[in-house]
XYZ file of C-alpha atoms in Angstrom:
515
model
C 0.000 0.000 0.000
C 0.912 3.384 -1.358
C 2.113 6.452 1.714
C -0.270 8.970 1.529
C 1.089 11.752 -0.556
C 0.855 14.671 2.562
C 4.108 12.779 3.959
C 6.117 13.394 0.756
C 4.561 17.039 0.206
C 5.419 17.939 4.199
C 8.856 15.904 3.669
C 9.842 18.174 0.622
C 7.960 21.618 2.210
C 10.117 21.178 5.491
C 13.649 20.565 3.728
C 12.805 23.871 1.028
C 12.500 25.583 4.438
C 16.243 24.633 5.497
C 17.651 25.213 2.228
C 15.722 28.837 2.044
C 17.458 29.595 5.426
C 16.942 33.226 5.781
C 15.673 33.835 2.101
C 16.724 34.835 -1.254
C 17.162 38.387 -0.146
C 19.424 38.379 2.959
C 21.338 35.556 0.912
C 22.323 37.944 -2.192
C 23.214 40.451 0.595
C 25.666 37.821 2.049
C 27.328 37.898 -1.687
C 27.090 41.600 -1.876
C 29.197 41.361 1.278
C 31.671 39.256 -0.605
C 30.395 36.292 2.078
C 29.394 32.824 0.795
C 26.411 31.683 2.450
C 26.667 29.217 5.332
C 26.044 25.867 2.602
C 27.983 26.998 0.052
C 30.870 26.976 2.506
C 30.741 23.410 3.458
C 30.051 22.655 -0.313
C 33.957 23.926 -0.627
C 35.010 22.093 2.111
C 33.673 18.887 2.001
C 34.779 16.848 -0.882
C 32.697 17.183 -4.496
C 30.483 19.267 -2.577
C 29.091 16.155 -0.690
C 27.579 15.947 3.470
C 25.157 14.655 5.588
C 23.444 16.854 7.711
C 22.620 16.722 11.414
C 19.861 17.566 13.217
C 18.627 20.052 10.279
C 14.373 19.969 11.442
C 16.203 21.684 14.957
C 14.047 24.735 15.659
C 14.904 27.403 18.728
C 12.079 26.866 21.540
C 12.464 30.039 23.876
C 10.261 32.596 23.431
C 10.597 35.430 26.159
C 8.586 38.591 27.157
C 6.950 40.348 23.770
C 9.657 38.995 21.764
C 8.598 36.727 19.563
C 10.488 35.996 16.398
C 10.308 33.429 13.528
C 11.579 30.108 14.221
C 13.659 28.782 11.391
C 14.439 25.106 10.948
C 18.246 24.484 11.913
C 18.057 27.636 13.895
C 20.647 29.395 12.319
C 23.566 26.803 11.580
C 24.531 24.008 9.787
C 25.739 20.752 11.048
C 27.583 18.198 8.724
C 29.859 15.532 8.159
C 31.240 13.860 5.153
C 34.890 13.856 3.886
C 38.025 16.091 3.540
C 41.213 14.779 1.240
C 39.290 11.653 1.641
C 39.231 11.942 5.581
C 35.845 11.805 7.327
C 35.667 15.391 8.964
C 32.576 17.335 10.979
C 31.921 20.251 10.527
C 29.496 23.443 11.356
C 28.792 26.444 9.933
C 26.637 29.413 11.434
C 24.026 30.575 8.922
C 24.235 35.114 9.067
C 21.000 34.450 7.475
C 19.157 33.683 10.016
C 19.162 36.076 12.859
C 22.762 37.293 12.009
C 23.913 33.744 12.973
C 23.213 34.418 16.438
C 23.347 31.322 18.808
C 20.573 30.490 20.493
C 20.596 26.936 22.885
C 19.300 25.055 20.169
C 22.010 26.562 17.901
C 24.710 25.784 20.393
C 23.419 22.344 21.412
C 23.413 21.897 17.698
C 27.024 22.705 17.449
C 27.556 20.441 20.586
C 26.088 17.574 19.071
C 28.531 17.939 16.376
C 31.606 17.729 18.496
C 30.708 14.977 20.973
C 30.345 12.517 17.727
C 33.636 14.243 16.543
C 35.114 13.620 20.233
C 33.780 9.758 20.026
C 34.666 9.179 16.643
C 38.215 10.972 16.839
C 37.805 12.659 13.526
C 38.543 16.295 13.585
C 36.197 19.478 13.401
C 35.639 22.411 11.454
C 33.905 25.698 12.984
C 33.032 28.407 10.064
C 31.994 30.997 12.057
C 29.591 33.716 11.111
C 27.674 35.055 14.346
C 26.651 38.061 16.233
C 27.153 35.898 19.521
C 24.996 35.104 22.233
C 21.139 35.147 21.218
C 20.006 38.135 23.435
C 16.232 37.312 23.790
C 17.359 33.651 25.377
C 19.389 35.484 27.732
C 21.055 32.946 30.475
C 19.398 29.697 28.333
C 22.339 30.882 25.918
C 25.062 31.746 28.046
C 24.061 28.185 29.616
C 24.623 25.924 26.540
C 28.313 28.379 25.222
C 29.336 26.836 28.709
C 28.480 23.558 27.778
C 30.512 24.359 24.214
C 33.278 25.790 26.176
C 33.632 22.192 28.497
C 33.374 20.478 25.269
C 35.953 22.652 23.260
C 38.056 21.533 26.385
C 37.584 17.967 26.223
C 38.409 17.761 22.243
C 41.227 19.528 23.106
C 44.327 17.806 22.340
C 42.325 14.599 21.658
C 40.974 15.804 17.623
C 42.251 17.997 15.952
C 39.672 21.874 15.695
C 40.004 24.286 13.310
C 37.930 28.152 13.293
C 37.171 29.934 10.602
C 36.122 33.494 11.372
C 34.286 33.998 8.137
C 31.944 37.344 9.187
C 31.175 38.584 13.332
C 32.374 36.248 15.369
C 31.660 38.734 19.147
C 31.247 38.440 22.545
C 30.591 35.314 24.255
C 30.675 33.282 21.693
C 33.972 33.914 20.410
C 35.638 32.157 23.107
C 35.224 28.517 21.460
C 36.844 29.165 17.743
C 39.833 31.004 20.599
C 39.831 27.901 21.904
C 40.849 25.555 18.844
C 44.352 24.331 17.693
C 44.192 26.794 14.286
C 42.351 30.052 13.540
C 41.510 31.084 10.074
C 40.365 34.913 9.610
C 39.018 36.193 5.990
C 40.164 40.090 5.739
C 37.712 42.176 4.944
C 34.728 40.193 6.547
C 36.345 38.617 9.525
C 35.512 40.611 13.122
C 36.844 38.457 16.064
C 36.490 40.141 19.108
C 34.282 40.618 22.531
C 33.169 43.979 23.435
C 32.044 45.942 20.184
C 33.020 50.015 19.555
C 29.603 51.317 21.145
C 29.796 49.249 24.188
C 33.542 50.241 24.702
C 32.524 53.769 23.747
C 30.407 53.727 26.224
C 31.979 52.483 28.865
C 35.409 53.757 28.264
C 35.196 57.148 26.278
C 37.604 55.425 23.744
C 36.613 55.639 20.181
C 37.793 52.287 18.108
C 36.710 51.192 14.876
C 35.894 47.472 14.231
C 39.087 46.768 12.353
C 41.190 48.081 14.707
C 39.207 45.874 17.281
C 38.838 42.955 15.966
C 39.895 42.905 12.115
C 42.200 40.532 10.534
C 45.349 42.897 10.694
C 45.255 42.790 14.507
C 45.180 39.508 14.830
C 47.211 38.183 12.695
C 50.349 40.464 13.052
C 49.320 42.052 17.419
C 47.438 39.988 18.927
C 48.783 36.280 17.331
C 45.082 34.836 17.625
C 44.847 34.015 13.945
C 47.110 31.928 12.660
C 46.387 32.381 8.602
C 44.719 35.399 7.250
C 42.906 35.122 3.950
C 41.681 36.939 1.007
C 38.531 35.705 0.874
C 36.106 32.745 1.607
C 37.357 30.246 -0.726
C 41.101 30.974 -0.275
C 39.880 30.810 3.537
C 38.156 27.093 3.035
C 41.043 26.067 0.630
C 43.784 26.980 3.457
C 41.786 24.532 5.679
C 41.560 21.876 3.544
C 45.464 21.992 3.124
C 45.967 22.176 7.009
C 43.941 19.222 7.309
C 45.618 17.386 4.680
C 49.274 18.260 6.943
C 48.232 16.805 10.092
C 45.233 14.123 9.363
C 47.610 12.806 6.328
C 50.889 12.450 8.056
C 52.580 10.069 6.203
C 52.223 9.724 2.253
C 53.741 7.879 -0.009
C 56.571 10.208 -1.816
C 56.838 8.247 -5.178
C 58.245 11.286 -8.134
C 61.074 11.777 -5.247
C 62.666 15.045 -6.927
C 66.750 15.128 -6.428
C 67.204 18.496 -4.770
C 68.791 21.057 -6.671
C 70.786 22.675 -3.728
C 71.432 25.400 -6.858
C 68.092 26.023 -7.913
C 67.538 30.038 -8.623
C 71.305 30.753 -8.693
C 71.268 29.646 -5.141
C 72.913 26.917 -2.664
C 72.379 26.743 0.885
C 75.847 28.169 0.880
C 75.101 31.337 -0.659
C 71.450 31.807 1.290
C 72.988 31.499 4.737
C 76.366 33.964 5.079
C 79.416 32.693 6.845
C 79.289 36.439 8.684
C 77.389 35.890 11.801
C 76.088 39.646 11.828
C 74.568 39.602 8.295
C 70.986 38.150 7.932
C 69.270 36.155 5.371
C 65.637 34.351 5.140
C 65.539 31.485 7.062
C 62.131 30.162 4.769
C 64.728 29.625 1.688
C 66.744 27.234 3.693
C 63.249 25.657 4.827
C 62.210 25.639 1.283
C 65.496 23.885 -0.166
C 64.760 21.223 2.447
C 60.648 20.367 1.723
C 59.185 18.008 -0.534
C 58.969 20.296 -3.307
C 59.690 23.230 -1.375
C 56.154 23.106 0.055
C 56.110 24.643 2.971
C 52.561 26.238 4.879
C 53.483 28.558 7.254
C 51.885 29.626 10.523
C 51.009 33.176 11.988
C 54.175 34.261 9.494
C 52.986 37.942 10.444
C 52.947 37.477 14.520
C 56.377 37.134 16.054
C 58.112 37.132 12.917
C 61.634 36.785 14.454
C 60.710 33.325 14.661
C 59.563 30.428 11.767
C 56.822 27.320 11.995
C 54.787 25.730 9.898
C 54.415 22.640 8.534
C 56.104 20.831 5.639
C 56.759 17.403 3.941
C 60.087 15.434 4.195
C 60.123 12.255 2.143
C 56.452 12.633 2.476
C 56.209 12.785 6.547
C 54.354 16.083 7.438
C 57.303 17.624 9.855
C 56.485 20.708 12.254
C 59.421 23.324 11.637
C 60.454 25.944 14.154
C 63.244 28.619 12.898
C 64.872 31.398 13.935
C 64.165 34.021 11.500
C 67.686 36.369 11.542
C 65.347 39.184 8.821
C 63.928 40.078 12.438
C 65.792 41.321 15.502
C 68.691 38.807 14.607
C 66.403 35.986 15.381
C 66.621 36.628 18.949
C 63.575 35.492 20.905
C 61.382 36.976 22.795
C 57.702 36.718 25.034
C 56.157 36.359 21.590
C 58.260 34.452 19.930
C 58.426 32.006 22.495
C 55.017 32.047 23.197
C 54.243 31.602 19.132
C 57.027 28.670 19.696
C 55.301 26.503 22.597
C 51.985 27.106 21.144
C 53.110 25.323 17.959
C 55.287 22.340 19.532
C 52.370 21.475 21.872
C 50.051 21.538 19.055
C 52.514 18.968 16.549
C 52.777 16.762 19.909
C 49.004 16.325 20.457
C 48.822 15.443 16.733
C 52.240 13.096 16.758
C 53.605 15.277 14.421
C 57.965 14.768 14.268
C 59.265 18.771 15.143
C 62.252 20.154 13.006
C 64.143 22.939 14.486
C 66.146 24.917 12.641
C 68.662 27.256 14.813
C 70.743 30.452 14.608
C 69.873 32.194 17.868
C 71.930 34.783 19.316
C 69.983 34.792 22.498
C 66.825 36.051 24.236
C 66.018 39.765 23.435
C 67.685 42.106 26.261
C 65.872 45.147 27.665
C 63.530 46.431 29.870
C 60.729 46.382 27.334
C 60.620 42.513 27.636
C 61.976 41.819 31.366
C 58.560 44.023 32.510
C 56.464 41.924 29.994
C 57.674 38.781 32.021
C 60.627 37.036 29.437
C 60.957 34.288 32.245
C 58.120 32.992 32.505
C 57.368 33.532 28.595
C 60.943 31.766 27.750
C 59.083 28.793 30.100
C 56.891 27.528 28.090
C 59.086 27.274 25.228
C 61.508 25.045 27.693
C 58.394 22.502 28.680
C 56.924 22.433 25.437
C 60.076 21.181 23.796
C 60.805 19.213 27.005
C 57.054 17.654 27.298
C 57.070 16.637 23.889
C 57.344 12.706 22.898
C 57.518 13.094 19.483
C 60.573 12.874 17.471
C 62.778 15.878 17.652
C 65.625 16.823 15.526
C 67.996 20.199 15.457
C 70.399 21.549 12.706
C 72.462 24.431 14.070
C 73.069 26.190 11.275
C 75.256 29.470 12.781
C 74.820 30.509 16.190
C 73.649 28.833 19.423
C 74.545 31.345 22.310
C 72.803 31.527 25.887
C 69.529 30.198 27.382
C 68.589 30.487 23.922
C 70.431 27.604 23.147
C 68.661 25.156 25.722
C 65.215 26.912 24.316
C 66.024 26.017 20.830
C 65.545 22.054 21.505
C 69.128 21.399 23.089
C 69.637 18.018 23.223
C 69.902 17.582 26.953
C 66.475 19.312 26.738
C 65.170 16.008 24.917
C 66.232 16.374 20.900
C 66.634 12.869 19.512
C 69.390 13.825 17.575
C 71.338 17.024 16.658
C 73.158 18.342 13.589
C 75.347 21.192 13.306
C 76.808 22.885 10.179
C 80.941 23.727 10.298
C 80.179 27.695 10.445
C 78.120 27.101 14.037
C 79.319 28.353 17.131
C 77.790 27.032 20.397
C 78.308 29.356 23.317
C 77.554 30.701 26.381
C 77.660 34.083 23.796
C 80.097 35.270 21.390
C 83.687 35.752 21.644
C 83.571 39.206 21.855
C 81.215 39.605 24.742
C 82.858 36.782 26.717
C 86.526 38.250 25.894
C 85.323 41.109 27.563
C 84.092 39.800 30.548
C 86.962 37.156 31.125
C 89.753 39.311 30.782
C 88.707 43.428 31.342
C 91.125 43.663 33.736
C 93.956 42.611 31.627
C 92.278 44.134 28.493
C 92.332 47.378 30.474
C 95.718 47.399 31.726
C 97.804 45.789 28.370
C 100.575 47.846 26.648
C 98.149 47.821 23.147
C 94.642 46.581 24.624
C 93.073 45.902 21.308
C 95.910 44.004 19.935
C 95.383 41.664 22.970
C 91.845 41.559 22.969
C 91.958 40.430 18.892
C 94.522 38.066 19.978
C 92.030 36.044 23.292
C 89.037 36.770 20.543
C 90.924 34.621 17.933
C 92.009 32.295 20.566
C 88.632 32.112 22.384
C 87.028 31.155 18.788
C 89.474 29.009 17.596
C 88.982 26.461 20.926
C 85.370 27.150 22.486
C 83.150 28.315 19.104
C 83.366 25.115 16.877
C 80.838 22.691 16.396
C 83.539 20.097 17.062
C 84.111 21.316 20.170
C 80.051 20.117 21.497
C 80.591 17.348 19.342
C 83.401 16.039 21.662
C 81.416 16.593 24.457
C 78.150 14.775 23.046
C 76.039 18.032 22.629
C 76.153 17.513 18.829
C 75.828 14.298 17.118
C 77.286 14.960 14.077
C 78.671 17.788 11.777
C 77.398 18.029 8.241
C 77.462 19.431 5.680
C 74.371 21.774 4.167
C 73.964 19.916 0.767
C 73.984 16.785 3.272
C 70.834 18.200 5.137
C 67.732 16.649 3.725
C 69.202 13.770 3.119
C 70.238 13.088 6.623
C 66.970 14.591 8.254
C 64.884 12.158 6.296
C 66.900 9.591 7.156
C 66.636 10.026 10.710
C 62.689 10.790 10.856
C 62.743 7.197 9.576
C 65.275 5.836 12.507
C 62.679 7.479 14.536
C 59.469 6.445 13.510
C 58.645 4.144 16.461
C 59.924 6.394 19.152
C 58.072 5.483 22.234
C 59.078 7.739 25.550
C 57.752 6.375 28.874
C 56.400 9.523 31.468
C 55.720 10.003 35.315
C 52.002 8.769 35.683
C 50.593 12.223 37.027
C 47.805 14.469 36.815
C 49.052 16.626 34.845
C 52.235 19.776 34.681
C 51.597 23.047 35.084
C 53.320 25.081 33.048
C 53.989 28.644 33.485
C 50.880 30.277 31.689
């Protein structure tokens, strides 16, 4: 016996409702806004276009005092799965349709939903984020379910990988849970990521601010260090994500067209990019790039803390997390950022077992006031533990200079590297001769018949015994001096030797590093 037609006419009524969202009209204003609507997102991020949907019938059920507003199915955002570089992958994505994306509890235990089958399926999660934040007329009933979003974001943490996309507002409240994720995307001209908007800090403050110097792209990508890749637009946006999740869901693949590095490529060895001179700078990403699979290399917040390098790259088709001083930038020194920008990113590759790559030419922490006030102890802490905490494989290549605390920062080995390179030109130091010729001998510096002819003479001799990498080597510090053109080759080598690394730790609760 036939179903009686009303089931296929409501069936097909209800799921026109969902696709309608908000209507044609606040849709073409999304596009006027150079915004992709919430579905065409996940179209671009799911693979040819295809996901399931969850809970889409899911309508909002408060209504309070004389407000009363249209209920729309899926109550403002979308909830899918379906697959990513052939990974299965959730994702959600808030609807500025509907309400200005506005989360509602029905919204938010939509979005929670989402993660706890993420969370019990280990498969990572995708926020595309597009809200005004908390649904005022819901009032606590909203705050109530972010904190249930908040415990969850918490929970995933570490465990799957979760990715944000601040794709329009993403304010107040709300935008605690994409700050909470391993990676934040921002789009430039749309993205707003902050939590107390220009009237209410107008109000309260007397300060006039506009939005983008709030919460705009530019802040938080090169000030604040919140977002780790800022994007042109929507599609470079979901594009971005799908190559970050193709790094570190995809870590090993097979590397068949193996290219033979050209270590002369552009008129260029590793030789001429990196000067023998240990005061004259040079691009640390060109060494990076001559060492990559196909010089492929993705790099992470490259506009925060630029004095230091990381991203993620292939080597022999093993994604590898790089950290490297960057000498273009205060001489590569470190400092609060920096090292903050630093344990961030090791802790991150160690949730995800990702092998960590160091690349080092340090001259020390950054001296001064400026960054003693902002707290360069505690700040140069959780670079130490990071690198220390960290089970994964760990390799350094000390390409010039090693001086200081910086040193033991920069993945020493007695701070847990697996194994250490170091190129002929490095020095490894307490700092450089000059500085420590000074200090050993002022007194007989200051009191010699021709003071600088003796103080050239303990510089050349200081050098000549303490500053080679053969010097560390004899002591075990180093395991082996190479040669540049030897570098790939020998990385990718040892990755391989290291492969099974398995590190046994003190059963405890947990550290507690120096936040």
């Amino acid at each position: 016996m036939a179903w009686d037609v009303r089931h296929e006419k409501q069936y097909r009524k209800l799921r026109e409702e969902v696709y309608a969202a908000g209507g044609r009209e606040r849709q073409e204003a999304q596009h006027a806004r150079g915004k992709l609507t919430a579905r065409e997102r996940l179209g671009l991020l799911f693979d040819g276009g295809l996901f399931e949907e969850i809970e889409m019938y899911v309508k909002s059920r408060v209504e309070l005092g004389e407000v009363k507003k249209q209920h729309f199915s899926g109550d403002g955002v979308i909830a899918a799965y379906g697959k990513v570089n052939g990974i299965p992958v959730y994702a959600v994505s808030q609807d500025a349709t509907i309400s200005g994306g506005a989360g509602g509890e029905a919204h938010v235990n939509k979005i929670c939903r989402t993660l706890e089958l993420a969370i019990k399926n280990r498969r990572p999660i995708v926020y595309l984020c597009d809200s005004g934040g908390a649904r005022i007329e819901e009032g606590i009933i909203s705050l109530s379910a972010y904190s249930r979003l908040f415990y969850l974001n918490t929970q995933a943490s570490g465990l799957i990988p979760q990715i944000a996309a601040i794709m329009g507002n993403c304010a107040g409240g709300s935008s605690y849970s994409p700050a909470m994720c391993d990676f934040i995307f921002m789009v430039r001209k749309t993205g707003q990521f902050f939590i107390t908007g220009p009237r209410v800090i107008k109000a309260l403050t007397g300060e006039d601010v506009t939005m983008d110097e709030l919460g705009g792209a530019e802040v938080h990508g090169r000030y604040s260090g919140q977002a780790h890749f800022v994007c042109g637009d929507d599609k470079e946006c979901i594009s971005g994500i799908r190559k970050l999740l193709d790094y570190i869901t995809c870590t090993r693949k097979k590397y068949e067209n193996r290219r033979k590095i050209d270590y002369t490529a552009e008129g260029k060895s590793i030789e001429d990019i990196v000067p023998e001179y240990k005061k004259k700078s040079y691009d640390v990403r060109e060494v990076v790039g001559k060492i990559c699979d196909d010089g492929e290399f993705m790099e992470v917040l490259p506009d925060f803390a630029a004095n230091l390098v990381t991203g993620f790259c292939r080597l022999d088709g093993r994604t590898v997390g790089i950290v490297a001083n960057q000498p273009r930038v205060i001489g590569g020194s470190l400092d609060c950022d920096s090292a903050d920008k630093c344990a961030r990113f090791v802790r991150v590759c160690d949730c995800y077992d990702i092998p960590v790559l160091v690349f080092e030419d340090v001259p020390g922490f950054y001296p001064g006031s400026r960054e003693e006030k902002k707290g360069i102890l505690r700040h140069g802490c959780k670079m130490l533990y990071a690198f220390a905490e960290a089970t994964v494989p760990k390799i350094t290549v000390i390409m010039r200079k090693a001086y200081g605390g910086a040193y033991c920062a920069m993945n020493s080995r007695e701070l847990g590297a697996d194994m250490v390179f170091a190129w002929p030109i490095c020095e490894i130091a307490v700092m450089g001769a000059d500085g420590a010729v000074d200090i050993m001998f002022h007194r007989q510096i200051r009191e010699a018949v021709d003071p600088e002819v003796f103080r050239k003479k303990e510089i050349d001799r200081y050098e000549e015994k303490y500053l080679t990498p053969y010097f560390a080597a004899a002591y075990g510090m180093v395991d082996e001096v190479i040669m540049p053109e030897e570098t790939r080759d020998r990385l990718v080598k040892a990755f391989a030797a290291l492969e099974n690394k398995q590190v046994q730790v003190y059963e405890k609760k947990h550290g507690n590093i120096a936040l």
